[in-house]
XYZ file of C-alpha atoms in Angstrom:
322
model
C 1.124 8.319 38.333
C 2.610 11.197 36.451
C 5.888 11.079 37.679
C 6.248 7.782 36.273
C 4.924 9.009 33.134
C 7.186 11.557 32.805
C 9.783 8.919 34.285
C 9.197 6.969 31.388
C 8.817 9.875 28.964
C 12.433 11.112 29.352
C 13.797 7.691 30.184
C 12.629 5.797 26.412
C 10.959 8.580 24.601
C 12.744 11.861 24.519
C 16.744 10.967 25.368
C 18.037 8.764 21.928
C 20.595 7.061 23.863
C 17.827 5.571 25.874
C 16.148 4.569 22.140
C 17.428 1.402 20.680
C 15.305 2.476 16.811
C 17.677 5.699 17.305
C 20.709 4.071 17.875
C 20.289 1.744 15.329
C 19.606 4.688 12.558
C 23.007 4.956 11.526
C 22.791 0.914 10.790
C 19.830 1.118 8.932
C 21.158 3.101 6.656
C 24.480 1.925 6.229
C 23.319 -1.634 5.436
C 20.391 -0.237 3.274
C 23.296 1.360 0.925
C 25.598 -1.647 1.131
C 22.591 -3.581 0.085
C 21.404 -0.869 -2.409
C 25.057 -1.052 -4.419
C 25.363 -3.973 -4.472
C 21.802 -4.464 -6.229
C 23.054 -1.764 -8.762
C 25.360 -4.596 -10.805
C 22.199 -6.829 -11.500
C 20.333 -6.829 -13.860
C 16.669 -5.119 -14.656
C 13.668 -6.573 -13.157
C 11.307 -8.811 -15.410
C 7.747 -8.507 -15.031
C 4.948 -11.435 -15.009
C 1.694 -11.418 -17.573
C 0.102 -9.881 -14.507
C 2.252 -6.975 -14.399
C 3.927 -7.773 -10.883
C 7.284 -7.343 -11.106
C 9.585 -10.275 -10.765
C 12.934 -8.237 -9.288
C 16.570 -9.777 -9.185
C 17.081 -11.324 -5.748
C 18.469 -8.407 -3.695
C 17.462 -6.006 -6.388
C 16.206 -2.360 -6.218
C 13.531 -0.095 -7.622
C 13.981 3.575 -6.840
C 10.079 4.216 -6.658
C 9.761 1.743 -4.679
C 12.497 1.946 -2.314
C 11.549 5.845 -1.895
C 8.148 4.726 -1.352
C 9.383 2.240 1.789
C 12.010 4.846 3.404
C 8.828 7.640 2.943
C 6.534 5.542 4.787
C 9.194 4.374 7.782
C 9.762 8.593 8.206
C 5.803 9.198 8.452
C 5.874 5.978 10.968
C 8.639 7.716 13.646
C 5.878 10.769 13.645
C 3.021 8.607 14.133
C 4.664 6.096 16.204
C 5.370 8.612 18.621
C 1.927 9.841 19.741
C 0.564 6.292 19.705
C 3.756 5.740 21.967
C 2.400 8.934 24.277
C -1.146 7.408 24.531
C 0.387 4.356 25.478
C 2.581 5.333 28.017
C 0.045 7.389 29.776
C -2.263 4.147 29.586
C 0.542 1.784 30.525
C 1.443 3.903 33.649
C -2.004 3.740 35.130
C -1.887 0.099 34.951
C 1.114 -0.543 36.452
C 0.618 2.032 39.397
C -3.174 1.453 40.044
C -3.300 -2.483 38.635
C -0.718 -4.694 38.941
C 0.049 -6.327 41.838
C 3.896 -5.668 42.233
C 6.564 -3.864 40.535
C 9.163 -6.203 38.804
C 12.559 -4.198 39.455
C 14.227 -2.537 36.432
C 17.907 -3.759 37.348
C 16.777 -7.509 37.511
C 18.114 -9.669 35.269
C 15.251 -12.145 35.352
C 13.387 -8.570 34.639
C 14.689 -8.406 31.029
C 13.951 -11.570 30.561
C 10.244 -11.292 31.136
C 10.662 -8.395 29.030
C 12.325 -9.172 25.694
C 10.529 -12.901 25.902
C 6.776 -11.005 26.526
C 7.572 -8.432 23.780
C 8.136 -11.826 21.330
C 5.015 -13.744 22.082
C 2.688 -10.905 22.488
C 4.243 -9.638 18.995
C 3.777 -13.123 17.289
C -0.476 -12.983 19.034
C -0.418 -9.477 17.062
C 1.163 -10.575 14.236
C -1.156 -13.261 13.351
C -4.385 -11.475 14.577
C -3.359 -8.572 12.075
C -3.632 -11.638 9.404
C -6.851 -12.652 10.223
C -8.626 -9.987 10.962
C -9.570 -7.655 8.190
C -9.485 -4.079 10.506
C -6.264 -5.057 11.552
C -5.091 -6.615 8.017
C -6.007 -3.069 6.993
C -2.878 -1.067 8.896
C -0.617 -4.241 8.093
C -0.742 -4.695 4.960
C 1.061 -1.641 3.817
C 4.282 -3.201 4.968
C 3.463 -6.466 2.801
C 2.623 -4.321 -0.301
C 6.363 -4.171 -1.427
C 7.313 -6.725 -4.444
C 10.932 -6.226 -2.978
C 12.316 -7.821 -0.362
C 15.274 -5.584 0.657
C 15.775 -3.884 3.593
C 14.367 -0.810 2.584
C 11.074 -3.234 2.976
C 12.010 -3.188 6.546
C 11.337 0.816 6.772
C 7.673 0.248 4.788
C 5.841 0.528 8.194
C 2.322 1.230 9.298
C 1.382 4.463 10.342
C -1.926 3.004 12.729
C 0.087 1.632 16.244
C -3.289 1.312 18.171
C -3.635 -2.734 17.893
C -0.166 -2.641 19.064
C -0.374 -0.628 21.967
C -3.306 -2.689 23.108
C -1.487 -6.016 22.868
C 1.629 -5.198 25.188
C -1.163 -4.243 28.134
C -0.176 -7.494 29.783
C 3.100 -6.313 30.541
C 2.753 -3.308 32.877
C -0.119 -5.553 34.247
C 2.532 -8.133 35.272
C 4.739 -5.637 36.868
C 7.107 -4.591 33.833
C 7.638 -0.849 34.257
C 6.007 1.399 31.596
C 9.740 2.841 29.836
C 10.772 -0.727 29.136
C 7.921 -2.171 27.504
C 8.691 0.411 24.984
C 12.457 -0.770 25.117
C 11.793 -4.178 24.561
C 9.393 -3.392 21.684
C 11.988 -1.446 20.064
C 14.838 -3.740 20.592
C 12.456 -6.281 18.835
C 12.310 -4.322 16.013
C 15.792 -3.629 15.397
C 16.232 -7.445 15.138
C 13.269 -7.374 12.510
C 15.367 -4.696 10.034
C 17.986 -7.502 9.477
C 15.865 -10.147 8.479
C 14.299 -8.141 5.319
C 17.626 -9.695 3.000
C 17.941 -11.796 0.266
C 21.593 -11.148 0.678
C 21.358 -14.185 3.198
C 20.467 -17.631 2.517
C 20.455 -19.798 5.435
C 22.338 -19.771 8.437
C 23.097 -22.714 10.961
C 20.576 -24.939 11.945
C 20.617 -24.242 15.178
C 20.367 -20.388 14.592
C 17.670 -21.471 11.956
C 15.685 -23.397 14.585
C 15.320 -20.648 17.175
C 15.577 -17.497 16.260
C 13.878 -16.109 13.093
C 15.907 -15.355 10.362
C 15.848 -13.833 6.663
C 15.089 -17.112 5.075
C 12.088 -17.599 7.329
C 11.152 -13.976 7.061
C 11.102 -14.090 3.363
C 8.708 -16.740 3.464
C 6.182 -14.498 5.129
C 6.639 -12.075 2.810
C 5.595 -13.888 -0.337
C 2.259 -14.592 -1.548
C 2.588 -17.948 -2.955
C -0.019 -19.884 -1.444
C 2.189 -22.420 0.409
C 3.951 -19.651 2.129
C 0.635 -16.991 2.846
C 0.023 -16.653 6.881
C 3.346 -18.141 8.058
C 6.389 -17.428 9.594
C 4.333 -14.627 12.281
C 7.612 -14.407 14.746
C 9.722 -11.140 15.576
C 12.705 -13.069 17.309
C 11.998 -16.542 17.738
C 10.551 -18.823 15.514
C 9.653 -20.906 18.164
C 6.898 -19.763 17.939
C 5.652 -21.138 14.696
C 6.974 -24.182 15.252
C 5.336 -24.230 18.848
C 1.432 -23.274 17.006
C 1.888 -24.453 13.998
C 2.300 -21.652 11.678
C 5.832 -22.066 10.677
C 6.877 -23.066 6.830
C 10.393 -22.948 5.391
C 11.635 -21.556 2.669
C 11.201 -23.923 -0.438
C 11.676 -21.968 -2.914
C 12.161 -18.315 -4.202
C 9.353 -16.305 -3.250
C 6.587 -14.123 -4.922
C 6.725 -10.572 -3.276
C 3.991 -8.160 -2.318
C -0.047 -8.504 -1.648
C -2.368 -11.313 -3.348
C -3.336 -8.437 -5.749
C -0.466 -6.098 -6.716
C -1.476 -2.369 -5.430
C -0.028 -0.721 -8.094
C 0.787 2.651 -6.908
C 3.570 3.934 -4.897
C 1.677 6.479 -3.634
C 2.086 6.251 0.252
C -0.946 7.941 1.295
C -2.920 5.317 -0.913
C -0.562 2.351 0.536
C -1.146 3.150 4.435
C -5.027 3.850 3.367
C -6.183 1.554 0.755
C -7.889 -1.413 2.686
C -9.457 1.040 5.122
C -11.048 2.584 1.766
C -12.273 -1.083 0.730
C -13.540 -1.974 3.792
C -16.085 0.866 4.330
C -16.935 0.150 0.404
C -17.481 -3.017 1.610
C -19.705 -2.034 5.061
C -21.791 0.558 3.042
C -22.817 -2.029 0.231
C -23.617 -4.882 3.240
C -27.050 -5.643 3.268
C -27.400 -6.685 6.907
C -25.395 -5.918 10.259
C -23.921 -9.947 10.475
C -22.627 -8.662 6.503
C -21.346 -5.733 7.854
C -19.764 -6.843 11.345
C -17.964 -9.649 8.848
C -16.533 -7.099 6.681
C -15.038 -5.589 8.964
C -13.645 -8.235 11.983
C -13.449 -11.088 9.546
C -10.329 -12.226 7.825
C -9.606 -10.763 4.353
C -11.104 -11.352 1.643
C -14.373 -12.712 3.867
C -17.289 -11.817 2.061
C -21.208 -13.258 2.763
C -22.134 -16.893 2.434
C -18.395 -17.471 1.961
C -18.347 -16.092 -1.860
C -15.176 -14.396 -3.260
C -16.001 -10.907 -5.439
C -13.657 -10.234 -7.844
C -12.399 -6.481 -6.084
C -11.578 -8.231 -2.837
C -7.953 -9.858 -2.080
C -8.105 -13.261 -1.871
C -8.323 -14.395 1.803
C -4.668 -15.321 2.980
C -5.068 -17.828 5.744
C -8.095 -19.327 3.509
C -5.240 -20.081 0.435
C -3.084 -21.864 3.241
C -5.704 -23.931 5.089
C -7.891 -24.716 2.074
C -11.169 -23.820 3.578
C -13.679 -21.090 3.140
C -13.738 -18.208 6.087
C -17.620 -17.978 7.315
C-alpha cells in the first residue's frame, strides 16, 4: 500500500507539472489582472439601505479582492494535508477494497474519472447547502458581494466533506493520483466561470456545460436564484434533479446577511462560531443535533431568530425546514 501512496504522492502532489491548479497559476492571475483593469474605468460601487454593496458589473474592491486572493493562499496550505489524509485513505481502498484496478492509460479510464469527479462534486455541492456543518466551511466562498474572479480564489480552508465524497472512486477502481487530477482539473474549469465579463454563450455550450451566466446565478442571494445552479462542469446536472435556474436578471452578491468584515480568519470561521452558539443555547439533544446537521437557518419548531441567516433552500422551495 505505501508504494502506491508514495506513487501517488510524487505523481499529483509534489511534481507541478503533474498539478493541473499549478499549471493553471500563471492563468489565474493573468485573467484576474485583465479583469481587474478593466474594472478600474467604472465607476464606484453604490451601496443599498442595508449597507451591501451594489458593485459595477465586473467591478473591484481592493479589500475585498485581497480578502479572496488571502483566503485561496491559506487554501493551497490547507488543501494539501487534507490532500495527504486523503491519499493515504484513498490508497487503502483501492489496494485492500475494490475489486479491480481500472488502468491509468485507458481512455474510457478518464472518462470515469472527469465524469465521477462532476457528479460526486454536484452531491457535495448541494449537501454543503443543506446541511448547516457543511454550509459552515462553504459559505466563506459565497460571502463575497463581487463576482469577479478573484471570487474564484475565496476558498474554504476545511477539505474533509470533500475528501469523503470522492471515496467512491478508488472504490470503483480509479487509482488514488488521479482522483486528485480529476478534482483539480474540475476546478480549473470552475476559476473561469466567476465573470461578469461574459454574458451568455451558445445554447448548446449553455445547455451542457456550466458556464458564468449559470454560475452567477448561484452566487446571488435573491430568492429565485438561492440553492441553484450546484454543477462544477456540467449543468446537466441541474437540469437532470431539478436544481437548475437561469439567469433572469442581474444578481445580488454575497450571503443572505452581509458578513461585514474582511477579516479572513472571521470569514473561514464565522458559522462554525454560530453554530456552537447555537448547540450551547439548545435546550434538548433533537435542538441540538438540528443545529448542527440541519439546513441553515433551521432553528426548533421551525421558527426563524433574528441572528440566524435565513435558510437558503427554505427561500427557494417556500416551505419551513423541520
Amino acid at each position: 500500500m505505501w508504494e502506491t501512496v508514495t506513487s501517488a504522492w510524487n505523481s499529483a502532489l509534489l511534481t507541478p507539472l503533474h498539478e493541473p491548479v499549478t499549471l493553471a497559476i500563471p492563468a489565474f492571475v493573468l485573467f484576474l489582472a485583465i479583469e481587474w483593469f478593466a474594472a478600474r474605468h467604472l465607476e464606484d460601487a453604490t451601496f443599498d439601505p442595508d449597507g451591501r454593496s451594489r458593485p459595477v458589473r465586473g467591478g473591484y474592491e481592493r479589500r475585498d479582492a485581497r480578502a479572496s486572493v488571502s483566503m485561496g493562499a491559506v487554501s493551497i496550505l490547507t488543501t494539501t494535508f487534507w490532500k495527504l489524509l486523503a491519499l493515504i485513505g484513498y490508497s487503502a481502498i483501492w489496494v485492500y477494497l475494490a475489486p479491480w484496478h481500472l488502468p491509468a492509460d485507458a481512455w474510457y479510464t478518464w472518462v470515469i474519472l472527469i465524469l465521477g469527479v462532476d457528479a460526486l462534486f454536484y452531491a457535495y455541492h448541494r449537501m454543503a447547502h443543506r446541511i448547516r456543518l457543511i454550509w459552515a466551511t462553504h459559505q466563506a466562498h459565497h460571502s463575497s458581494e463581487y463576482f469577479n474572479f478573484s471570487t474564484a480564489l475565496r476558498q474554504k480552508w476545511n477539505n474533509s466533506a470533500e475528501i469523503v465524497m470522492w471515496i467512491p472512486l478508488p472504490l470503483i477502481g480509479v487509482p488514488p493520483w488521479m482522483v486528485f487530477i480529476g478534482f483539480s482539473v474540475n476546478l480549473v474549469y470552475q476559476f473561469f466561470v466567476h465573470t461578469e465579463r461574459i454574458g451568455t454563450l451558445p445554447r448548446p455550450i449553455e445547455f451542457v456545460f456550466n458556464t458564468p451566466s449559470h454560475h452567477r446565478v448561484h452566487h446571488g442571494c435573491d430568492p429565485e436564484y438561492l440553492d441553484r445552479n450546484y454543477a462544477g462542469i456540467l449543468i446537466v446536472w441541474d437540469r437532470m434533479f431539478g436544481t437548475f435556474q437561469p439567469e433572469t436578471h442581474r444578481p445580488t452578491y454575497g450571503l443572505t446577511k452581509p458578513v461585514g468584515t474582511y477579516n479572513i480568519w472571521k470569514l473561514q470561521t464565522r458559522e462554525y462560531a454560530a453554530i456552537v452558539r447555537d448547540w450551547r443555547r439548545a435546550s434538548s439533544w433533537r435542538d441540538k443535533l438540528g443545529y448542527v446537521f440541519g439546513p441553515p437557518g433551521w432553528a426548533p419548531s421551525g421558527t426563524r431568530e433574528a441572528d440566524q441567516e435565513v435558510d437558503r433552500a427554505v427561500a427557494v422551495h417556500g416551505h419551513e425546514a423541520q
